[in-house]
Amino acid sequence: PSLVVMLAGAEEAAVTAAVNTVKTISEAHWADAKAKGEDPSMCFFTAKSDDGVVGRIRQLVKVETGPKLVMMDIPDNGGYYLAEGEDVSEKAITDFVAAYNKGSL
């Protein structure tokens, strides 16, 4: 799976905080996998604009504008999960990843 944090339309402070949060989470995830001798089980992406592939992702998940958390799970029959609302705070991101990992999305 891949966490995609779409940030177009968010205030600059929220963008900076979200990018830092995703970096921290992804580094911890990578270190944990490496310590176990495994490949990471999740990828992490942030997008500050809707250019490139992000526009296509928005089409696929039917989210036209605004910040959004998306968990793309292509092996699950092309599945994806959307977080409620446009919250891209540290709590929203960590709760969303934790909910996915628990299978409760």
PDB file of N, CA and C in Angstrom:
ATOM      1  N   PRO A   1       0.826  -1.202   0.000  1.00  0.00           N
ATOM      2  CA  PRO A   1       0.000   0.000   0.000  1.00  0.00           C
ATOM      3  C   PRO A   1       0.865   1.259   0.000  1.00  0.00           C
ATOM      4  N   SER A   2       0.247   2.356  -0.383  1.00  0.00           N
ATOM      5  CA  SER A   2       0.935   3.643  -0.411  1.00  0.00           C
ATOM      6  C   SER A   2       0.041   4.717   0.185  1.00  0.00           C
ATOM      7  N   LEU A   3       0.605   5.471   1.131  1.00  0.00           N
ATOM      8  CA  LEU A   3      -0.085   6.628   1.663  1.00  0.00           C
ATOM      9  C   LEU A   3       0.244   7.805   0.765  1.00  0.00           C
ATOM     10  N   VAL A   4      -0.785   8.463   0.261  1.00  0.00           N
ATOM     11  CA  VAL A   4      -0.611   9.659  -0.552  1.00  0.00           C
ATOM     12  C   VAL A   4      -1.259  10.810   0.208  1.00  0.00           C
ATOM     13  N   VAL A   5      -0.457  11.811   0.544  1.00  0.00           N
ATOM     14  CA  VAL A   5      -0.963  12.985   1.247  1.00  0.00           C
ATOM     15  C   VAL A   5      -1.009  14.113   0.228  1.00  0.00           C
ATOM     16  N   MET A   6      -2.218  14.399  -0.249  1.00  0.00           N
ATOM     17  CA  MET A   6      -2.415  15.454  -1.249  1.00  0.00           C
ATOM     18  C   MET A   6      -2.609  16.769  -0.509  1.00  0.00           C
ATOM     19  N   LEU A   7      -1.736  17.734  -0.793  1.00  0.00           N
ATOM     20  CA  LEU A   7      -1.685  18.959  -0.008  1.00  0.00           C
ATOM     21  C   LEU A   7      -2.093  20.218  -0.759  1.00  0.00           C
ATOM     22  N   ALA A   8      -2.448  20.096  -2.030  1.00  0.00           N
ATOM     23  CA  ALA A   8      -2.867  21.284  -2.792  1.00  0.00           C
ATOM     24  C   ALA A   8      -4.063  21.923  -2.096  1.00  0.00           C
ATOM     25  N   GLY A   9      -3.980  23.215  -1.875  1.00  0.00           N
ATOM     26  CA  GLY A   9      -5.060  23.939  -1.229  1.00  0.00           C
ATOM     27  C   GLY A   9      -4.887  24.101   0.269  1.00  0.00           C
ATOM     28  N   ALA A  10      -3.902  23.412   0.859  1.00  0.00           N
ATOM     29  CA  ALA A  10      -3.663  23.554   2.295  1.00  0.00           C
ATOM     30  C   ALA A  10      -2.820  24.802   2.555  1.00  0.00           C
ATOM     31  N   GLU A  11      -2.952  25.354   3.742  1.00  0.00           N
ATOM     32  CA  GLU A  11      -2.118  26.485   4.138  1.00  0.00           C
ATOM     33  C   GLU A  11      -0.662  26.028   4.243  1.00  0.00           C
ATOM     34  N   GLU A  12       0.264  26.949   3.989  1.00  0.00           N
ATOM     35  CA  GLU A  12       1.688  26.600   3.951  1.00  0.00           C
ATOM     36  C   GLU A  12       2.169  25.934   5.242  1.00  0.00           C
ATOM     37  N   ALA A  13       1.705  26.412   6.392  1.00  0.00           N
ATOM     38  CA  ALA A  13       2.110  25.804   7.662  1.00  0.00           C
ATOM     39  C   ALA A  13       1.639  24.352   7.748  1.00  0.00           C
ATOM     40  N   ALA A  14       0.437  24.088   7.261  1.00  0.00           N
ATOM     41  CA  ALA A  14      -0.097  22.716   7.268  1.00  0.00           C
ATOM     42  C   ALA A  14       0.695  21.832   6.306  1.00  0.00           C
ATOM     43  N   VAL A  15       1.104  22.388   5.162  1.00  0.00           N
ATOM     44  CA  VAL A  15       1.903  21.635   4.190  1.00  0.00           C
ATOM     45  C   VAL A  15       3.231  21.237   4.817  1.00  0.00           C
ATOM     46  N   THR A  16       3.908  22.196   5.425  1.00  0.00           N
ATOM     47  CA  THR A  16       5.208  21.925   6.048  1.00  0.00           C
ATOM     48  C   THR A  16       5.079  20.872   7.141  1.00  0.00           C
ATOM     49  N   ALA A  17       4.070  21.013   7.989  1.00  0.00           N
ATOM     50  CA  ALA A  17       3.861  20.055   9.076  1.00  0.00           C
ATOM     51  C   ALA A  17       3.559  18.661   8.540  1.00  0.00           C
ATOM     52  N   ALA A  18       2.719  18.577   7.506  1.00  0.00           N
ATOM     53  CA  ALA A  18       2.367  17.274   6.934  1.00  0.00           C
ATOM     54  C   ALA A  18       3.577  16.606   6.300  1.00  0.00           C
ATOM     55  N   VAL A  19       4.373  17.366   5.561  1.00  0.00           N
ATOM     56  CA  VAL A  19       5.580  16.806   4.941  1.00  0.00           C
ATOM     57  C   VAL A  19       6.524  16.282   6.013  1.00  0.00           C
ATOM     58  N   ASN A  20       6.708  17.042   7.083  1.00  0.00           N
ATOM     59  CA  ASN A  20       7.585  16.598   8.171  1.00  0.00           C
ATOM     60  C   ASN A  20       7.047  15.351   8.859  1.00  0.00           C
ATOM     61  N   THR A  21       5.731  15.293   9.060  1.00  0.00           N
ATOM     62  CA  THR A  21       5.117  14.121   9.687  1.00  0.00           C
ATOM     63  C   THR A  21       5.302  12.881   8.822  1.00  0.00           C
ATOM     64  N   VAL A  22       5.036  13.010   7.537  1.00  0.00           N
ATOM     65  CA  VAL A  22       5.185  11.861   6.634  1.00  0.00           C
ATOM     66  C   VAL A  22       6.641  11.415   6.589  1.00  0.00           C
ATOM     67  N   LYS A  23       7.555  12.351   6.595  1.00  0.00           N
ATOM     68  CA  LYS A  23       8.985  12.003   6.599  1.00  0.00           C
ATOM     69  C   LYS A  23       9.328  11.208   7.856  1.00  0.00           C
ATOM     70  N   THR A  24       8.867  11.679   9.003  1.00  0.00           N
ATOM     71  CA  THR A  24       9.148  10.991  10.267  1.00  0.00           C
ATOM     72  C   THR A  24       8.554   9.584  10.276  1.00  0.00           C
ATOM     73  N   ILE A  25       7.298   9.463   9.855  1.00  0.00           N
ATOM     74  CA  ILE A  25       6.637   8.153   9.836  1.00  0.00           C
ATOM     75  C   ILE A  25       7.336   7.211   8.862  1.00  0.00           C
ATOM     76  N   SER A  26       7.663   7.706   7.682  1.00  0.00           N
ATOM     77  CA  SER A  26       8.279   6.840   6.676  1.00  0.00           C
ATOM     78  C   SER A  26       9.669   6.399   7.100  1.00  0.00           C
ATOM     79  N   GLU A  27      10.438   7.294   7.717  1.00  0.00           N
ATOM     80  CA  GLU A  27      11.770   6.916   8.186  1.00  0.00           C
ATOM     81  C   GLU A  27      11.694   5.853   9.272  1.00  0.00           C
ATOM     82  N   ALA A  28      10.728   5.987  10.190  1.00  0.00           N
ATOM     83  CA  ALA A  28      10.549   4.987  11.246  1.00  0.00           C
ATOM     84  C   ALA A  28      10.114   3.654  10.649  1.00  0.00           C
ATOM     85  N   HIS A  29       9.219   3.709   9.673  1.00  0.00           N
ATOM     86  CA  HIS A  29       8.739   2.490   9.010  1.00  0.00           C
ATOM     87  C   HIS A  29       9.897   1.786   8.299  1.00  0.00           C
ATOM     88  N   TRP A  30      10.696   2.568   7.586  1.00  0.00           N
ATOM     89  CA  TRP A  30      11.852   2.027   6.863  1.00  0.00           C
ATOM     90  C   TRP A  30      12.848   1.403   7.839  1.00  0.00           C
ATOM     91  N   ALA A  31      13.156   2.095   8.940  1.00  0.00           N
ATOM     92  CA  ALA A  31      14.117   1.588   9.919  1.00  0.00           C
ATOM     93  C   ALA A  31      13.622   0.295  10.555  1.00  0.00           C
ATOM     94  N   ASP A  32      12.330   0.225  10.856  1.00  0.00           N
ATOM     95  CA  ASP A  32      11.752  -0.980  11.447  1.00  0.00           C
ATOM     96  C   ASP A  32      11.869  -2.161  10.483  1.00  0.00           C
ATOM     97  N   ALA A  33      11.544  -1.939   9.226  1.00  0.00           N
ATOM     98  CA  ALA A  33      11.649  -3.011   8.229  1.00  0.00           C
ATOM     99  C   ALA A  33      13.097  -3.448   8.056  1.00  0.00           C
ATOM    100  N   LYS A  34      13.991  -2.494   7.989  1.00  0.00           N
ATOM    101  CA  LYS A  34      15.419  -2.804   7.816  1.00  0.00           C
ATOM    102  C   LYS A  34      15.939  -3.619   8.992  1.00  0.00           C
ATOM    103  N   ALA A  35      15.529  -3.257  10.218  1.00  0.00           N
ATOM    104  CA  ALA A  35      15.962  -3.988  11.408  1.00  0.00           C
ATOM    105  C   ALA A  35      15.479  -5.431  11.382  1.00  0.00           C
ATOM    106  N   LYS A  36      14.346  -5.669  10.734  1.00  0.00           N
ATOM    107  CA  LYS A  36      13.798  -7.025  10.614  1.00  0.00           C
ATOM    108  C   LYS A  36      14.325  -7.756   9.390  1.00  0.00           C
ATOM    109  N   GLY A  37      15.141  -7.059   8.577  1.00  0.00           N
ATOM    110  CA  GLY A  37      15.660  -7.662   7.354  1.00  0.00           C
ATOM    111  C   GLY A  37      14.599  -7.811   6.282  1.00  0.00           C
ATOM    112  N   GLU A  38      13.605  -6.931   6.312  1.00  0.00           N
ATOM    113  CA  GLU A  38      12.490  -6.989   5.367  1.00  0.00           C
ATOM    114  C   GLU A  38      12.440  -5.725   4.521  1.00  0.00           C
ATOM    115  N   ASP A  39      11.682  -5.792   3.444  1.00  0.00           N
ATOM    116  CA  ASP A  39      11.378  -4.591   2.682  1.00  0.00           C
ATOM    117  C   ASP A  39      10.236  -3.864   3.383  1.00  0.00           C
ATOM    118  N   PRO A  40      10.196  -2.544   3.288  1.00  0.00           N
ATOM    119  CA  PRO A  40       9.071  -1.816   3.877  1.00  0.00           C
ATOM    120  C   PRO A  40       7.758  -2.271   3.252  1.00  0.00           C
ATOM    121  N   SER A  41       6.723  -2.355   4.072  1.00  0.00           N
ATOM    122  CA  SER A  41       5.429  -2.832   3.578  1.00  0.00           C
ATOM    123  C   SER A  41       4.545  -1.701   3.064  1.00  0.00           C
ATOM    124  N   MET A  42       5.005  -0.454   3.221  1.00  0.00           N
ATOM    125  CA  MET A  42       4.202   0.683   2.807  1.00  0.00           C
ATOM    126  C   MET A  42       5.116   1.759   2.224  1.00  0.00           C
ATOM    127  N   CYS A  43       4.593   2.463   1.223  1.00  0.00           N
ATOM    128  CA  CYS A  43       5.287   3.619   0.652  1.00  0.00           C
ATOM    129  C   CYS A  43       4.562   4.877   1.102  1.00  0.00           C
ATOM    130  N   PHE A  44       5.278   5.982   1.120  1.00  0.00           N
ATOM    131  CA  PHE A  44       4.727   7.246   1.603  1.00  0.00           C
ATOM    132  C   PHE A  44       5.040   8.344   0.599  1.00  0.00           C
ATOM    133  N   PHE A  45       4.026   9.124   0.252  1.00  0.00           N
ATOM    134  CA  PHE A  45       4.186  10.203  -0.721  1.00  0.00           C
ATOM    135  C   PHE A  45       3.463  11.453  -0.242  1.00  0.00           C
ATOM    136  N   THR A  46       4.055  12.603  -0.528  1.00  0.00           N
ATOM    137  CA  THR A  46       3.370  13.874  -0.330  1.00  0.00           C
ATOM    138  C   THR A  46       3.332  14.589  -1.677  1.00  0.00           C
ATOM    139  N   ALA A  47       2.265  15.309  -1.898  1.00  0.00           N
ATOM    140  CA  ALA A  47       2.110  16.059  -3.146  1.00  0.00           C
ATOM    141  C   ALA A  47       1.646  17.462  -2.808  1.00  0.00           C
ATOM    142  N   LYS A  48       2.502  18.452  -3.106  1.00  0.00           N
ATOM    143  CA  LYS A  48       2.173  19.842  -2.808  1.00  0.00           C
ATOM    144  C   LYS A  48       1.321  20.485  -3.895  1.00  0.00           C
ATOM    145  N   SER A  49       1.247  19.848  -5.053  1.00  0.00           N
ATOM    146  CA  SER A  49       0.410  20.359  -6.142  1.00  0.00           C
ATOM    147  C   SER A  49      -0.326  19.182  -6.776  1.00  0.00           C
ATOM    148  N   ASP A  50      -1.211  19.478  -7.689  1.00  0.00           N
ATOM    149  CA  ASP A  50      -1.965  18.430  -8.370  1.00  0.00           C
ATOM    150  C   ASP A  50      -1.363  18.087  -9.729  1.00  0.00           C
ATOM    151  N   ASP A  51      -0.128  18.497  -9.955  1.00  0.00           N
ATOM    152  CA  ASP A  51       0.544  18.204 -11.222  1.00  0.00           C
ATOM    153  C   ASP A  51       0.874  16.718 -11.325  1.00  0.00           C
ATOM    154  N   GLY A  52       1.086  16.276 -12.560  1.00  0.00           N
ATOM    155  CA  GLY A  52       1.533  14.903 -12.795  1.00  0.00           C
ATOM    156  C   GLY A  52       0.509  13.866 -12.385  1.00  0.00           C
ATOM    157  N   VAL A  53       1.004  12.823 -11.758  1.00  0.00           N
ATOM    158  CA  VAL A  53       0.174  11.672 -11.410  1.00  0.00           C
ATOM    159  C   VAL A  53      -0.891  12.012 -10.360  1.00  0.00           C
ATOM    160  N   VAL A  54      -0.682  13.060  -9.593  1.00  0.00           N
ATOM    161  CA  VAL A  54      -1.637  13.411  -8.542  1.00  0.00           C
ATOM    162  C   VAL A  54      -3.008  13.746  -9.122  1.00  0.00           C
ATOM    163  N   GLY A  55      -3.032  14.430 -10.239  1.00  0.00           N
ATOM    164  CA  GLY A  55      -4.307  14.720 -10.893  1.00  0.00           C
ATOM    165  C   GLY A  55      -5.046  13.446 -11.258  1.00  0.00           C
ATOM    166  N   ARG A  56      -4.307  12.447 -11.715  1.00  0.00           N
ATOM    167  CA  ARG A  56      -4.919  11.155 -12.062  1.00  0.00           C
ATOM    168  C   ARG A  56      -5.429  10.437 -10.816  1.00  0.00           C
ATOM    169  N   ILE A  57      -4.659  10.509  -9.732  1.00  0.00           N
ATOM    170  CA  ILE A  57      -5.103   9.893  -8.480  1.00  0.00           C
ATOM    171  C   ILE A  57      -6.404  10.557  -8.017  1.00  0.00           C
ATOM    172  N   ARG A  58      -6.469  11.879  -8.112  1.00  0.00           N
ATOM    173  CA  ARG A  58      -7.702  12.577  -7.734  1.00  0.00           C
ATOM    174  C   ARG A  58      -8.888  12.077  -8.556  1.00  0.00           C
ATOM    175  N   GLN A  59      -8.678  11.867  -9.865  1.00  0.00           N
ATOM    176  CA  GLN A  59      -9.751  11.342 -10.707  1.00  0.00           C
ATOM    177  C   GLN A  59     -10.175   9.959 -10.235  1.00  0.00           C
ATOM    178  N   LEU A  60      -9.217   9.101  -9.964  1.00  0.00           N
ATOM    179  CA  LEU A  60      -9.511   7.722  -9.556  1.00  0.00           C
ATOM    180  C   LEU A  60     -10.282   7.645  -8.246  1.00  0.00           C
ATOM    181  N   VAL A  61      -9.924   8.519  -7.293  1.00  0.00           N
ATOM    182  CA  VAL A  61     -10.570   8.463  -5.981  1.00  0.00           C
ATOM    183  C   VAL A  61     -11.730   9.448  -5.853  1.00  0.00           C
ATOM    184  N   LYS A  62     -11.992  10.171  -6.941  1.00  0.00           N
ATOM    185  CA  LYS A  62     -13.135  11.089  -7.013  1.00  0.00           C
ATOM    186  C   LYS A  62     -13.065  12.202  -5.963  1.00  0.00           C
ATOM    187  N   VAL A  63     -11.878  12.779  -5.826  1.00  0.00           N
ATOM    188  CA  VAL A  63     -11.658  13.932  -4.958  1.00  0.00           C
ATOM    189  C   VAL A  63     -11.101  15.034  -5.839  1.00  0.00           C
ATOM    190  N   GLU A  64     -11.911  16.066  -6.078  1.00  0.00           N
ATOM    191  CA  GLU A  64     -11.512  17.093  -7.032  1.00  0.00           C
ATOM    192  C   GLU A  64     -10.521  18.103  -6.479  1.00  0.00           C
ATOM    193  N   THR A  65     -10.732  18.574  -5.261  1.00  0.00           N
ATOM    194  CA  THR A  65      -9.881  19.637  -4.731  1.00  0.00           C
ATOM    195  C   THR A  65      -9.625  19.443  -3.247  1.00  0.00           C
ATOM    196  N   GLY A  66      -8.681  20.215  -2.752  1.00  0.00           N
ATOM    197  CA  GLY A  66      -8.412  20.261  -1.318  1.00  0.00           C
ATOM    198  C   GLY A  66      -7.464  19.189  -0.830  1.00  0.00           C
ATOM    199  N   PRO A  67      -6.940  19.395   0.378  1.00  0.00           N
ATOM    200  CA  PRO A  67      -6.047  18.409   0.984  1.00  0.00           C
ATOM    201  C   PRO A  67      -6.797  17.115   1.279  1.00  0.00           C
ATOM    202  N   LYS A  68      -6.099  15.993   1.148  1.00  0.00           N
ATOM    203  CA  LYS A  68      -6.753  14.704   1.377  1.00  0.00           C
ATOM    204  C   LYS A  68      -5.716  13.633   1.673  1.00  0.00           C
ATOM    205  N   LEU A  69      -6.066  12.721   2.580  1.00  0.00           N
ATOM    206  CA  LEU A  69      -5.263  11.530   2.850  1.00  0.00           C
ATOM    207  C   LEU A  69      -5.873  10.367   2.090  1.00  0.00           C
ATOM    208  N   VAL A  70      -5.044   9.675   1.316  1.00  0.00           N
ATOM    209  CA  VAL A  70      -5.502   8.539   0.524  1.00  0.00           C
ATOM    210  C   VAL A  70      -4.563   7.370   0.766  1.00  0.00           C
ATOM    211  N   MET A  71      -5.124   6.215   1.044  1.00  0.00           N
ATOM    212  CA  MET A  71      -4.335   4.991   1.118  1.00  0.00           C
ATOM    213  C   MET A  71      -4.654   4.194  -0.142  1.00  0.00           C
ATOM    214  N   MET A  72      -3.659   4.073  -1.002  1.00  0.00           N
ATOM    215  CA  MET A  72      -3.810   3.314  -2.241  1.00  0.00           C
ATOM    216  C   MET A  72      -3.366   1.880  -1.948  1.00  0.00           C
ATOM    217  N   ASP A  73      -4.241   0.929  -2.226  1.00  0.00           N
ATOM    218  CA  ASP A  73      -3.927  -0.487  -1.989  1.00  0.00           C
ATOM    219  C   ASP A  73      -4.232  -1.261  -3.261  1.00  0.00           C
ATOM    220  N   ILE A  74      -3.409  -1.050  -4.269  1.00  0.00           N
ATOM    221  CA  ILE A  74      -3.628  -1.628  -5.598  1.00  0.00           C
ATOM    222  C   ILE A  74      -3.749  -3.159  -5.559  1.00  0.00           C
ATOM    223  N   PRO A  75      -2.910  -3.874  -4.791  1.00  0.00           N
ATOM    224  CA  PRO A  75      -3.065  -5.336  -4.746  1.00  0.00           C
ATOM    225  C   PRO A  75      -4.431  -5.801  -4.225  1.00  0.00           C
ATOM    226  N   ASP A  76      -5.123  -4.933  -3.499  1.00  0.00           N
ATOM    227  CA  ASP A  76      -6.456  -5.244  -2.975  1.00  0.00           C
ATOM    228  C   ASP A  76      -7.501  -4.858  -4.020  1.00  0.00           C
ATOM    229  N   ASN A  77      -7.418  -5.483  -5.192  1.00  0.00           N
ATOM    230  CA  ASN A  77      -8.344  -5.223  -6.294  1.00  0.00           C
ATOM    231  C   ASN A  77      -8.426  -3.742  -6.659  1.00  0.00           C
ATOM    232  N   GLY A  78      -7.278  -3.055  -6.578  1.00  0.00           N
ATOM    233  CA  GLY A  78      -7.254  -1.640  -6.918  1.00  0.00           C
ATOM    234  C   GLY A  78      -7.904  -0.764  -5.869  1.00  0.00           C
ATOM    235  N   GLY A  79      -7.984  -1.254  -4.652  1.00  0.00           N
ATOM    236  CA  GLY A  79      -8.687  -0.543  -3.592  1.00  0.00           C
ATOM    237  C   GLY A  79      -7.986   0.719  -3.136  1.00  0.00           C
ATOM    238  N   TYR A  80      -8.757   1.592  -2.543  1.00  0.00           N
ATOM    239  CA  TYR A  80      -8.217   2.786  -1.918  1.00  0.00           C
ATOM    240  C   TYR A  80      -9.135   3.184  -0.772  1.00  0.00           C
ATOM    241  N   TYR A  81      -8.567   3.934   0.148  1.00  0.00           N
ATOM    242  CA  TYR A  81      -9.312   4.401   1.305  1.00  0.00           C
ATOM    243  C   TYR A  81      -9.077   5.892   1.447  1.00  0.00           C
ATOM    244  N   LEU A  82     -10.121   6.632   1.765  1.00  0.00           N
ATOM    245  CA  LEU A  82     -10.038   8.072   1.955  1.00  0.00           C
ATOM    246  C   LEU A  82     -10.289   8.414   3.413  1.00  0.00           C
ATOM    247  N   ALA A  83      -9.478   9.321   3.931  1.00  0.00           N
ATOM    248  CA  ALA A  83      -9.740   9.828   5.275  1.00  0.00           C
ATOM    249  C   ALA A  83     -10.918  10.795   5.207  1.00  0.00           C
ATOM    250  N   GLU A  84     -11.634  10.906   6.293  1.00  0.00           N
ATOM    251  CA  GLU A  84     -12.735  11.860   6.371  1.00  0.00           C
ATOM    252  C   GLU A  84     -12.179  13.281   6.349  1.00  0.00           C
ATOM    253  N   GLY A  85     -12.847  14.177   5.675  1.00  0.00           N
ATOM    254  CA  GLY A  85     -12.490  15.586   5.692  1.00  0.00           C
ATOM    255  C   GLY A  85     -11.168  15.901   5.017  1.00  0.00           C
ATOM    256  N   GLU A  86     -10.646  17.078   5.338  1.00  0.00           N
ATOM    257  CA  GLU A  86      -9.415  17.572   4.719  1.00  0.00           C
ATOM    258  C   GLU A  86      -8.295  17.741   5.733  1.00  0.00           C
ATOM    259  N   ASP A  87      -8.388  17.071   6.861  1.00  0.00           N
ATOM    260  CA  ASP A  87      -7.390  17.189   7.925  1.00  0.00           C
ATOM    261  C   ASP A  87      -6.110  16.469   7.525  1.00  0.00           C
ATOM    262  N   VAL A  88      -4.999  17.202   7.479  1.00  0.00           N
ATOM    263  CA  VAL A  88      -3.699  16.599   7.166  1.00  0.00           C
ATOM    264  C   VAL A  88      -2.721  16.840   8.321  1.00  0.00           C
ATOM    265  N   SER A  89      -3.273  16.955   9.533  1.00  0.00           N
ATOM    266  CA  SER A  89      -2.441  17.168  10.719  1.00  0.00           C
ATOM    267  C   SER A  89      -1.686  15.885  11.068  1.00  0.00           C
ATOM    268  N   GLU A  90      -0.709  16.031  11.962  1.00  0.00           N
ATOM    269  CA  GLU A  90       0.071  14.867  12.409  1.00  0.00           C
ATOM    270  C   GLU A  90      -0.853  13.791  12.983  1.00  0.00           C
ATOM    271  N   LYS A  91      -1.807  14.194  13.803  1.00  0.00           N
ATOM    272  CA  LYS A  91      -2.737  13.225  14.397  1.00  0.00           C
ATOM    273  C   LYS A  91      -3.563  12.522  13.330  1.00  0.00           C
ATOM    274  N   ALA A  92      -4.066  13.292  12.367  1.00  0.00           N
ATOM    275  CA  ALA A  92      -4.877  12.690  11.302  1.00  0.00           C
ATOM    276  C   ALA A  92      -4.066  11.674  10.508  1.00  0.00           C
ATOM    277  N   ILE A  93      -2.829  12.022  10.191  1.00  0.00           N
ATOM    278  CA  ILE A  93      -1.978  11.117   9.397  1.00  0.00           C
ATOM    279  C   ILE A  93      -1.643   9.867  10.189  1.00  0.00           C
ATOM    280  N   THR A  94      -1.196  10.017  11.433  1.00  0.00           N
ATOM    281  CA  THR A  94      -0.824   8.836  12.220  1.00  0.00           C
ATOM    282  C   THR A  94      -2.036   7.959  12.519  1.00  0.00           C
ATOM    283  N   ASP A  95      -3.191   8.579  12.791  1.00  0.00           N
ATOM    284  CA  ASP A  95      -4.411   7.794  13.042  1.00  0.00           C
ATOM    285  C   ASP A  95      -4.850   7.033  11.789  1.00  0.00           C
ATOM    286  N   PHE A  96      -4.733   7.669  10.627  1.00  0.00           N
ATOM    287  CA  PHE A  96      -5.138   7.040   9.371  1.00  0.00           C
ATOM    288  C   PHE A  96      -4.248   5.835   9.060  1.00  0.00           C
ATOM    289  N   VAL A  97      -2.932   5.996   9.225  1.00  0.00           N
ATOM    290  CA  VAL A  97      -2.007   4.873   8.986  1.00  0.00           C
ATOM    291  C   VAL A  97      -2.280   3.756   9.988  1.00  0.00           C
ATOM    292  N   ALA A  98      -2.479   4.113  11.252  1.00  0.00           N
ATOM    293  CA  ALA A  98      -2.757   3.098  12.284  1.00  0.00           C
ATOM    294  C   ALA A  98      -4.056   2.356  11.986  1.00  0.00           C
ATOM    295  N   ALA A  99      -5.075   3.072  11.555  1.00  0.00           N
ATOM    296  CA  ALA A  99      -6.356   2.422  11.220  1.00  0.00           C
ATOM    297  C   ALA A  99      -6.176   1.466  10.056  1.00  0.00           C
ATOM    298  N   TYR A 100      -5.406   1.858   9.053  1.00  0.00           N
ATOM    299  CA  TYR A 100      -5.145   0.950   7.923  1.00  0.00           C
ATOM    300  C   TYR A 100      -4.424  -0.288   8.427  1.00  0.00           C
ATOM    301  N   ASN A 101      -3.382  -0.100   9.233  1.00  0.00           N
ATOM    302  CA  ASN A 101      -2.600  -1.241   9.714  1.00  0.00           C
ATOM    303  C   ASN A 101      -3.427  -2.197  10.567  1.00  0.00           C
ATOM    304  N   LYS A 102      -4.450  -1.679  11.245  1.00  0.00           N
ATOM    305  CA  LYS A 102      -5.345  -2.512  12.062  1.00  0.00           C
ATOM    306  C   LYS A 102      -6.450  -3.145  11.229  1.00  0.00           C
ATOM    307  N   GLY A 103      -6.569  -2.721   9.959  1.00  0.00           N
ATOM    308  CA  GLY A 103      -7.632  -3.244   9.110  1.00  0.00           C
ATOM    309  C   GLY A 103      -8.981  -2.644   9.398  1.00  0.00           C
ATOM    310  N   SER A 104      -8.998  -1.429   9.956  1.00  0.00           N
ATOM    311  CA  SER A 104     -10.280  -0.837  10.341  1.00  0.00           C
ATOM    312  C   SER A 104     -10.719   0.324   9.437  1.00  0.00           C
ATOM    313  N   LEU A 105     -10.133   0.444   8.265  1.00  0.00           N
ATOM    314  CA  LEU A 105     -10.595   1.494   7.343  1.00  0.00           C
ATOM    315  C   LEU A 105     -11.761   0.996   6.520  1.00  0.00           C
TER     316      LEU A 105
END
